[in-house]
Amino acid sequence: MANKILEKRELRSDLFFFVVEAPEISKKAKAGQFVIVRPTENGERIPLSLADINPERGTISLIVQTIGVTSTKISTLNVGEEISDIAGPMGHPTPVKKYGRVVLVGGGFGAAPLYPIGRAMKEAGNTVISITGARTESLLVYEKELAEFSDKVLISTDDGSKGHKGVVTEVLKSEIEENGADLVIAVGPAIMMKFVSLTTKPYNVKTLVSLNPIMVDGTGMCGACRVSIGGKTMFGCTDGPDFDGHLVDWDLLMARQRTYLAEEKEAMEAYTCDCVPHS
Amino acid sequence: MAETKLREYTKEEIKEIRKTRTPIPEQDPVARGKNFDEVALGYTEEQALREANRCMACKKRDCVAGCPVEVPIPEFIELIRQGDFIGAARKIKEKNSLPAICGRVCPQENQCESLCTLGKKMEPVAIGRLERFVADYERMHGSGSGGEDVKPEPTGFKVAVVGSGPAGLTVASDLAKLGHEVTIFEALHKAGGVLVYGIPEFRLPKAIVQSEVEGIQKLGVKIELNSVVGKLYTVDELLERGFDAVFIGSGAGLPWFMGIPGENLNGVYSANEFLTRTNLMKAYLFPEYDTPIKRGKHVAIVGGGNVAMDAARTALRLGAEKVYLVYRRSMDELPARKEEVHHAIEEGIEFKLLTNPVEIIGEDGWVKGIKCVQMELGEPDESGRRRPIAVEGSEFVIDVDTVVMSIGTGSNPIIPESTPGLELNKRGYIVADENGATSKPGVFAGGDIVTGAATVILAAGAGRKAANAIHEYLMSKVKN
Ligand SMILES: Cc1cc2nc3c(=O)[nH]c(=O)nc-3n(C[C@H](O)[C@H](O)[C@H](O)COP(=O)(O)OP(=O)(O)OC[C@H]3O[C@@H](n4cnc5c(N)ncnc54)[C@H](O)[C@@H]3O)c2cc1C
Ligand SMILES: Cc1cc2nc3c(=O)[nH]c(=O)nc-3n(C[C@H](O)[C@H](O)[C@H](O)COP(=O)(O)OP(=O)(O)OC[C@H]3O[C@@H](n4cnc5c(N)ncnc54)[C@H](O)[C@@H]3O)c2cc1C
Ligand code: SF4
Ligand code: FES
């Protein structure tokens, strides 16, 4: 039942792209959904977005940013090797229909889940604008992929080495002011999604964000993924992952993401010191 | 058969041993509070024989009436008395396919043992401990020639089972024995349901669940792990893909919260998350296993059921100095099994009874305390228990760094959302008749997803009834 890795690419020293055999999931999955991955027998279960879905080939694509032990373990797996468990598709698909002008904002690994979403939005007849940013040009990823279906790809870098000098929200703001937007979709670190939501709020542009709370089962059984939306507690895995960015309690999300900082440091030390048996 | 040298009890001896039940050897309370090994060690053969000899083999079999699946109790005890332990295990299995599990976790004191004739004057026969003994004996000494290795004639029918808890495992094994081709779809990466993710190792070793699961696989049942029905395939798609019937045994796993301020602070867990991290993901072996858990120093568990007891005792074993069990009624109303309450008290869990949380207090996003009110018991409510009422102005704070909410669970929305035409009740559980038939033809359901959170034996019993009904349903299809 394990899932074989068919392709692997290093996009950046901390970002890895995989194509994995998962015939049943690929038949069923829709843009915006995610899977729960447990790389090895001793491993943790972590959520990863679907970066692409190919039912003909029976594969899904994943992009993994190495953060802690689990993502690092996945990044060390090679073509031909297997991931112990992949469960999914989890969560609800992003509601794809004709909105008009859809602006995608991606940060970090966020550009990956935006890829199937943006393509589906284009197929649904929308004008699609993609905005992606990084600290510097060499850290930019997925620019070419987004260009496949985008009417326009806008870039920002903190140091100005490519595109606009500054942050993505500035690019987003001028795009909305100049051309307007009917829907903004942001995927990336919580802090970025928070500022995207704050940017679109004054213009009253509907903003969907894909939340990334800590998860365990991904099926609504544990409650680890609780988020507060418009004052109501919801489960990121079964109610989401997409929510209205203007209603999200961002501080709570970010606080809860920090729950295991100390343990994760300990785990990483144990993993790299080789003094604890691992598999 | 076992070549046990039988100790013959004289009439006088039997009169004497009837007075007290044979104690079960247990790990020392202080030592066991620091490990996850099983608390109760189980009877030796001598102890089992002694206890079996206490049974009066009553004609009226009151004990059987107390058993939800009518295990032939005096008959299996008689086989123990004859030294035929394997025969005794088989006798139980005529009615209950999970004796090693039920012998450990059934609330016997409210079921068979509560009606035992001996119990009217003396202590009832320790039926649960005997059940556990024979099941363990059979597992360790191999089944040998049981005659049940005969493969049934295949019927050509295929049945899909959703969920691998006690309901799903029972339905699957019964249907496989009748010759149907059964596939279990399980959302998690391990089979067993609450038996693997909820009930802790120190009460139900996972190796025992594993061995039950393997037994069922040996009957030819296929288990597809990591398969969330409703997401990967809907119930309708399973029917379209060639399954002739579907059984839903998806449990009641959706955690409830109280809705009080501070409940989303870091350090507040649902019992399900707390126990899943520890049991299924083996966080107690972190960092050898990758899943972390907060090892609180001062922990409050809110609730009073089996789940709360398990969470409290787990917190202790994870290294807590102080574990409080916060429950809004009194000791008499605690829904947990008596044996487990007793174990918890022995291990040093502090019971804060007639106490109800009203707020979780935080500092920098982390739990710092739990504010509670004192309760008193008023008139009986619709549950028949006296209603707890808050005493005005009685607020006080218990200093804790971890809170585990263990106030119950509900129905998970994934299957209802994805299964049009499936009738649900007001609380979101699937409506099924006593044989498990739902409003959808060919779709059956049983266990916690129908009754709400209940017990292992009731789930297994529902599985058995549904298996019979599914068999009948399938066989009637042939005729048409
Ligand atoms: C629906 C969803 C989709 C996701 N999709 C992707 C994806 O496509 N690619 C990808 O690389 N990551 C994705 N993530 C995030 C990914 O799950 C986390 O990065 C992963 O859990 C980290 O695991 P780890 O063991 O390597 O690191 P850990 O050691 O667990 O974490 C290290 C630190 O990372 C932070 N962290 C932990 N979990 C998360 C989280 N869920 N989100 C943000 N920060 C976290 C914490 O601060 C933690 O201390 C997604 C998360 C969700 C909820
Ligand atoms: C901590 C704890 C302690 C308990 N202690 C006791 C005790 O001492 N004695 C006792 O008798 N009872 C006890 N119980 C209750 C008992 O465990 C349950 O009543 C029983 O397990 C219910 O069985 P079930 O088969 O209905 O469901 P479950 O055991 O809940 O199994 C359901 C299974 O279905 C899977 N599933 C759910 N949705 C899907 C889906 N969409 N697709 C695929 N799979 C799915 C789940 O992952 C799970 O594995 C306890 C419960 C808990 C939580
Ligand atoms: S009621 Fe008690 S004494 Fe009588 S047969 Fe049952 S277990 Fe034995
Ligand atoms: S991850 Fe467990 S409920 Fe969402």
Tab-separated table of N, CA, C and O in Angstrom, chain A residues 161-244:
chain	number	residue	atom	x	y	z
A	161	SER	N	15.992	42.174	-6.745
A	161	SER	CA	16.794	41.486	-7.767
A	161	SER	C	15.928	41.040	-8.947
A	161	SER	O	16.439	40.788	-10.035
A	162	LYS	N	14.627	40.916	-8.732
A	162	LYS	CA	13.726	40.652	-9.850
A	162	LYS	C	12.356	41.252	-9.543
A	162	LYS	O	11.914	41.219	-8.396
A	163	GLY	N	11.703	41.777	-10.542
A	163	GLY	CA	10.352	42.318	-10.361
A	163	GLY	C	10.318	43.510	-9.421
A	163	GLY	O	11.304	44.237	-9.251
A	164	HIS	N	9.170	43.648	-8.792
A	164	HIS	CA	8.969	44.763	-7.869
A	164	HIS	C	9.881	44.609	-6.653
A	164	HIS	O	10.066	43.520	-6.129
A	165	LYS	N	10.469	45.711	-6.200
A	165	LYS	CA	11.291	45.650	-4.984
A	165	LYS	C	10.358	45.881	-3.799
A	165	LYS	O	9.785	46.965	-3.660
A	166	GLY	N	10.187	44.844	-3.005
A	166	GLY	CA	9.283	44.959	-1.858
A	166	GLY	C	8.569	43.640	-1.624
A	166	GLY	O	9.076	42.584	-1.990
A	167	VAL	N	7.384	43.721	-1.035
A	167	VAL	CA	6.663	42.492	-0.681
A	167	VAL	C	5.446	42.293	-1.579
A	167	VAL	O	4.965	43.218	-2.221
A	168	VAL	N	4.931	41.053	-1.594
A	168	VAL	CA	3.841	40.696	-2.502
A	168	VAL	C	2.583	41.537	-2.277
A	168	VAL	O	1.854	41.815	-3.224
A	169	THR	N	2.369	41.934	-1.026
A	169	THR	CA	1.118	42.669	-0.755
A	169	THR	C	1.109	44.024	-1.462
A	169	THR	O	0.047	44.523	-1.828
A	170	GLU	N	2.285	44.616	-1.670
A	170	GLU	CA	2.338	45.893	-2.405
A	170	GLU	C	1.944	45.676	-3.866
A	170	GLU	O	1.199	46.471	-4.450
A	171	VAL	N	2.429	44.569	-4.423
A	171	VAL	CA	2.076	44.244	-5.812
A	171	VAL	C	0.569	43.984	-5.906
A	171	VAL	O	-0.099	44.462	-6.820
A	172	LEU	N	0.065	43.244	-4.914
A	172	LEU	CA	-1.359	42.923	-4.882
A	172	LEU	C	-2.190	44.208	-4.821
A	172	LEU	O	-3.172	44.372	-5.546
A	173	LYS	N	-1.772	45.126	-3.967
A	173	LYS	CA	-2.520	46.367	-3.775
A	173	LYS	C	-2.606	47.143	-5.087
A	173	LYS	O	-3.684	47.573	-5.506
A	174	SER	N	-1.459	47.293	-5.784
A	174	SER	CA	-1.539	48.081	-7.019
A	174	SER	C	-2.322	47.340	-8.099
A	174	SER	O	-3.032	47.965	-8.892
A	175	GLU	N	-2.245	45.999	-8.091
A	175	GLU	CA	-3.029	45.226	-9.060
A	175	GLU	C	-4.524	45.458	-8.836
A	175	GLU	O	-5.284	45.667	-9.787
A	176	ILE	N	-4.932	45.403	-7.565
A	176	ILE	CA	-6.364	45.620	-7.270
A	176	ILE	C	-6.765	47.046	-7.666
A	176	ILE	O	-7.816	47.265	-8.278
A	177	GLU	N	-5.901	48.018	-7.317
A	177	GLU	CA	-6.249	49.410	-7.617
A	177	GLU	C	-6.327	49.669	-9.108
A	177	GLU	O	-7.220	50.366	-9.583
A	178	GLU	N	-5.369	49.057	-9.861
A	178	GLU	CA	-5.336	49.316	-11.303
A	178	GLU	C	-6.397	48.531	-12.065
A	178	GLU	O	-7.095	49.080	-12.921
A	179	ASN	N	-6.522	47.210	-11.733
A	179	ASN	CA	-7.372	46.360	-12.574
A	179	ASN	C	-8.556	45.753	-11.846
A	179	ASN	O	-9.383	45.090	-12.467
A	180	GLY	N	-8.568	45.886	-10.532
A	180	GLY	CA	-9.652	45.282	-9.762
A	180	GLY	C	-9.463	43.787	-9.636
A	180	GLY	O	-8.613	43.186	-10.315
A	181	ALA	N	-10.252	43.157	-8.783
A	181	ALA	CA	-10.190	41.700	-8.619
A	181	ALA	C	-11.526	41.237	-8.088
A	181	ALA	O	-12.176	41.930	-7.308
A	182	ASP	N	-11.969	40.048	-8.551
A	182	ASP	CA	-13.224	39.493	-8.053
A	182	ASP	C	-12.982	38.465	-6.968
A	182	ASP	O	-13.859	38.169	-6.175
A	183	LEU	N	-11.772	37.901	-6.985
A	183	LEU	CA	-11.434	36.909	-5.958
A	183	LEU	C	-9.921	36.899	-5.802
A	183	LEU	O	-9.188	36.934	-6.786
A	184	VAL	N	-9.465	36.854	-4.548
A	184	VAL	CA	-8.042	36.677	-4.286
A	184	VAL	C	-7.877	35.356	-3.549
A	184	VAL	O	-8.655	35.044	-2.639
A	185	ILE	N	-6.905	34.570	-3.977
A	185	ILE	CA	-6.610	33.317	-3.270
A	185	ILE	C	-5.163	33.375	-2.816
A	185	ILE	O	-4.256	33.586	-3.634
A	186	ALA	N	-4.947	33.207	-1.514
A	186	ALA	CA	-3.582	33.279	-0.998
A	186	ALA	C	-3.220	31.969	-0.336
A	186	ALA	O	-3.997	31.424	0.445
A	187	VAL	N	-2.049	31.452	-0.675
A	187	VAL	CA	-1.537	30.252	-0.017
A	187	VAL	C	-0.076	30.498	0.326
A	187	VAL	O	0.705	30.918	-0.519
A	188	GLY	N	0.273	30.233	1.562
A	188	GLY	CA	1.650	30.429	1.990
A	188	GLY	C	1.718	30.481	3.489
A	188	GLY	O	0.803	30.034	4.174
A	189	PRO	N	2.802	31.040	4.022
A	189	PRO	CA	2.918	31.151	5.469
A	189	PRO	C	1.765	31.997	6.042
A	189	PRO	O	1.253	32.903	5.367
A	190	ALA	N	1.352	31.688	7.272
A	190	ALA	CA	0.210	32.366	7.886
A	190	ALA	C	0.399	33.879	7.875
A	190	ALA	O	-0.537	34.630	7.586
A	191	ILE	N	1.603	34.303	8.150
A	191	ILE	CA	1.829	35.747	8.253
A	191	ILE	C	1.572	36.445	6.915
A	191	ILE	O	0.993	37.522	6.852
A	192	MET	N	1.964	35.755	5.828
A	192	MET	CA	1.718	36.322	4.512
A	192	MET	C	0.220	36.354	4.192
A	192	MET	O	-0.316	37.349	3.720
A	193	MET	N	-0.462	35.253	4.521
A	193	MET	CA	-1.906	35.203	4.238
A	193	MET	C	-2.649	36.253	5.067
A	193	MET	O	-3.621	36.850	4.616
A	194	LYS	N	-2.166	36.479	6.275
A	194	LYS	CA	-2.778	37.506	7.119
A	194	LYS	C	-2.668	38.869	6.440
A	194	LYS	O	-3.653	39.603	6.340
A	195	PHE	N	-1.454	39.187	5.949
A	195	PHE	CA	-1.287	40.515	5.352
A	195	PHE	C	-1.996	40.635	4.007
A	195	PHE	O	-2.478	41.715	3.660
A	196	VAL	N	-2.107	39.536	3.290
A	196	VAL	CA	-2.906	39.573	2.062
A	196	VAL	C	-4.352	39.900	2.419
A	196	VAL	O	-4.993	40.763	1.801
A	197	SER	N	-4.873	39.254	3.453
A	197	SER	CA	-6.257	39.508	3.861
A	197	SER	C	-6.451	40.944	4.316
A	197	SER	O	-7.477	41.569	4.022
A	198	LEU	N	-5.467	41.468	5.037
A	198	LEU	CA	-5.562	42.859	5.476
A	198	LEU	C	-5.518	43.805	4.281
A	198	LEU	O	-6.172	44.853	4.268
A	199	THR	N	-4.775	43.427	3.248
A	199	THR	CA	-4.659	44.266	2.058
A	199	THR	C	-5.975	44.316	1.275
A	199	THR	O	-6.375	45.358	0.774
A	200	THR	N	-6.645	43.162	1.175
A	200	THR	CA	-7.855	43.124	0.336
A	200	THR	C	-9.083	43.643	1.060
A	200	THR	O	-10.056	44.035	0.427
A	201	LYS	N	-9.011	43.644	2.388
A	201	LYS	CA	-10.175	44.018	3.204
A	201	LYS	C	-10.754	45.395	2.829
A	201	LYS	O	-11.963	45.497	2.577
A	202	PRO	N	-9.929	46.445	2.758
A	202	PRO	CA	-10.506	47.769	2.455
A	202	PRO	C	-11.185	47.812	1.083
A	202	PRO	O	-12.070	48.647	0.863
A	203	TYR	N	-10.772	46.939	0.175
A	203	TYR	CA	-11.372	46.937	-1.175
A	203	TYR	C	-12.551	45.975	-1.253
A	203	TYR	O	-13.162	45.819	-2.304
A	204	ASN	N	-12.792	45.278	-0.107
A	204	ASN	CA	-13.910	44.350	-0.067
A	204	ASN	C	-13.816	43.250	-1.123
A	204	ASN	O	-14.834	42.855	-1.696
A	205	VAL	N	-12.609	42.800	-1.379
A	205	VAL	CA	-12.444	41.724	-2.360
A	205	VAL	C	-12.451	40.404	-1.613
A	205	VAL	O	-11.686	40.195	-0.664
A	206	LYS	N	-13.328	39.517	-2.015
A	206	LYS	CA	-13.427	38.199	-1.383
A	206	LYS	C	-12.067	37.501	-1.426
A	206	LYS	O	-11.424	37.420	-2.474
A	207	THR	N	-11.605	36.995	-0.271
A	207	THR	CA	-10.262	36.442	-0.183
A	207	THR	C	-10.296	35.065	0.455
A	207	THR	O	-10.752	34.904	1.581
A	208	LEU	N	-9.831	34.074	-0.316
A	208	LEU	CA	-9.772	32.713	0.213
A	208	LEU	C	-8.343	32.419	0.630
A	208	LEU	O	-7.399	32.706	-0.109
A	209	VAL	N	-8.190	31.856	1.813
A	209	VAL	CA	-6.854	31.477	2.275
A	209	VAL	C	-6.874	29.994	2.604
A	209	VAL	O	-7.892	29.459	3.039
A	210	SER	N	-5.761	29.317	2.390
A	210	SER	CA	-5.677	27.886	2.676
A	210	SER	C	-4.892	27.738	3.976
A	210	SER	O	-3.673	27.898	3.996
A	211	LEU	N	-5.602	27.461	5.051
A	211	LEU	CA	-4.953	27.499	6.368
A	211	LEU	C	-4.110	26.256	6.627
A	211	LEU	O	-4.420	25.171	6.147
A	212	ASN	N	-3.046	26.468	7.389
A	212	ASN	CA	-2.121	25.361	7.657
A	212	ASN	C	-1.889	25.143	9.144
A	212	ASN	O	-0.786	25.236	9.628
A	213	PRO	N	-2.955	24.819	9.886
A	213	PRO	CA	-2.775	24.479	11.295
A	213	PRO	C	-2.087	23.120	11.432
A	213	PRO	O	-2.049	22.349	10.466
A	214	ILE	N	-1.560	22.843	12.589
A	214	ILE	CA	-0.969	21.533	12.854
A	214	ILE	C	-2.084	20.486	12.840
A	214	ILE	O	-3.152	20.707	13.383
A	215	MET	N	-1.815	19.367	12.200
A	215	MET	CA	-2.828	18.310	12.096
A	215	MET	C	-2.261	16.984	12.574
A	215	MET	O	-1.046	16.816	12.659
A	216	VAL	N	-3.165	16.051	12.839
A	216	VAL	CA	-2.723	14.684	13.134
A	216	VAL	C	-3.409	13.721	12.157
A	216	VAL	O	-2.787	13.202	11.260
A	217	ASP	N	-4.715	13.530	12.337
A	217	ASP	CA	-5.393	12.540	11.498
A	217	ASP	C	-5.894	13.123	10.187
A	217	ASP	O	-5.935	12.436	9.184
A	218	GLY	N	-6.335	14.373	10.203
A	218	GLY	CA	-6.861	14.982	8.983
A	218	GLY	C	-8.280	14.560	8.659
A	218	GLY	O	-8.799	14.885	7.597
A	219	THR	N	-8.938	13.821	9.578
A	219	THR	CA	-10.294	13.340	9.296
A	219	THR	C	-11.336	13.899	10.254
A	219	THR	O	-12.467	13.410	10.299
A	220	GLY	N	-10.970	14.877	11.068
A	220	GLY	CA	-11.958	15.443	11.993
A	220	GLY	C	-12.066	14.678	13.298
A	220	GLY	O	-13.040	14.813	14.018
A	221	MET	N	-11.073	13.873	13.614
A	221	MET	CA	-11.167	13.020	14.794
A	221	MET	C	-10.423	13.574	15.999
A	221	MET	O	-10.759	13.249	17.133
A	222	CYS	N	-9.389	14.415	15.787
A	222	CYS	CA	-8.548	14.789	16.924
A	222	CYS	C	-8.743	16.226	17.394
A	222	CYS	O	-8.508	16.534	18.557
A	223	GLY	N	-9.130	17.118	16.506
A	223	GLY	CA	-9.327	18.503	16.916
A	223	GLY	C	-8.048	19.316	17.039
A	223	GLY	O	-8.077	20.466	17.485
A	224	ALA	N	-6.916	18.758	16.635
A	224	ALA	CA	-5.651	19.495	16.714
A	224	ALA	C	-5.672	20.726	15.813
A	224	ALA	O	-5.033	21.738	16.091
A	225	CYS	N	-6.430	20.629	14.738
A	225	CYS	CA	-6.377	21.629	13.676
A	225	CYS	C	-7.370	22.758	13.897
A	225	CYS	O	-7.708	23.470	12.960
A	226	ARG	N	-7.869	22.937	15.141
A	226	ARG	CA	-8.943	23.928	15.292
A	226	ARG	C	-8.459	25.344	15.012
A	226	ARG	O	-7.365	25.746	15.377
A	227	VAL	N	-9.330	26.052	14.317
A	227	VAL	CA	-9.067	27.436	13.938
A	227	VAL	C	-10.323	28.214	14.311
A	227	VAL	O	-11.388	27.634	14.499
A	228	SER	N	-10.168	29.528	14.423
A	228	SER	CA	-11.340	30.331	14.769
A	228	SER	C	-11.695	31.188	13.564
A	228	SER	O	-10.888	31.979	13.083
A	229	ILE	N	-12.909	31.000	13.067
A	229	ILE	CA	-13.367	31.695	11.858
A	229	ILE	C	-14.599	32.515	12.238
A	229	ILE	O	-15.635	31.950	12.588
A	230	GLY	N	-14.484	33.821	12.180
A	230	GLY	CA	-15.598	34.674	12.575
A	230	GLY	C	-16.068	34.368	13.991
A	230	GLY	O	-17.263	34.404	14.267
A	231	GLY	N	-15.120	34.007	14.857
A	231	GLY	CA	-15.462	33.744	16.252
A	231	GLY	C	-15.942	32.329	16.518
A	231	GLY	O	-16.198	31.960	17.655
A	232	LYS	N	-16.057	31.526	15.459
A	232	LYS	CA	-16.510	30.143	15.643
A	232	LYS	C	-15.346	29.182	15.497
A	232	LYS	O	-14.540	29.311	14.582
A	233	THR	N	-15.273	28.189	16.392
A	233	THR	CA	-14.214	27.190	16.267
A	233	THR	C	-14.567	26.202	15.160
A	233	THR	O	-15.670	25.669	15.129
A	234	MET	N	-13.624	26.016	14.236
A	234	MET	CA	-13.837	25.051	13.154
A	234	MET	C	-12.601	24.175	13.038
A	234	MET	O	-11.552	24.505	13.588
A	235	PHE	N	-12.736	23.078	12.326
A	235	PHE	CA	-11.604	22.174	12.128
A	235	PHE	C	-11.009	22.425	10.737
A	235	PHE	O	-11.711	22.322	9.722
A	236	GLY	N	-9.711	22.741	10.707
A	236	GLY	CA	-9.034	23.023	9.451
A	236	GLY	C	-9.141	21.876	8.462
A	236	GLY	O	-9.285	22.091	7.261
A	237	CYS	N	-9.102	20.643	8.957
A	237	CYS	CA	-9.053	19.513	8.032
A	237	CYS	C	-10.393	19.222	7.387
A	237	CYS	O	-10.446	18.971	6.194
A	238	THR	N	-11.483	19.239	8.171
A	238	THR	CA	-12.767	18.842	7.590
A	238	THR	C	-13.620	20.025	7.162
A	238	THR	O	-14.453	19.889	6.272
A	239	ASP	N	-13.446	21.173	7.800
A	239	ASP	CA	-14.213	22.355	7.377
A	239	ASP	C	-13.460	23.125	6.298
A	239	ASP	O	-14.047	23.919	5.573
A	240	GLY	N	-12.149	22.954	6.214
A	240	GLY	CA	-11.304	23.700	5.297
A	240	GLY	C	-10.769	22.830	4.201
A	240	GLY	O	-11.464	21.918	3.802
A	241	PRO	N	-9.535	23.054	3.738
A	241	PRO	CA	-8.579	24.006	4.314
A	241	PRO	C	-8.841	25.471	3.937
A	241	PRO	O	-8.258	26.349	4.537
A	242	ASP	N	-9.739	25.737	2.960
A	242	ASP	CA	-9.956	27.136	2.546
A	242	ASP	C	-10.950	27.831	3.477
A	242	ASP	O	-12.001	27.265	3.800
A	243	PHE	N	-10.640	29.045	3.849
A	243	PHE	CA	-11.574	29.851	4.649
A	243	PHE	C	-11.529	31.285	4.155
A	243	PHE	O	-10.606	31.685	3.445
A	244	ASP	N	-12.538	32.054	4.567
A	244	ASP	CA	-12.586	33.475	4.247
A	244	ASP	C	-11.513	34.203	5.056
A	244	ASP	O	-11.600	34.270	6.292
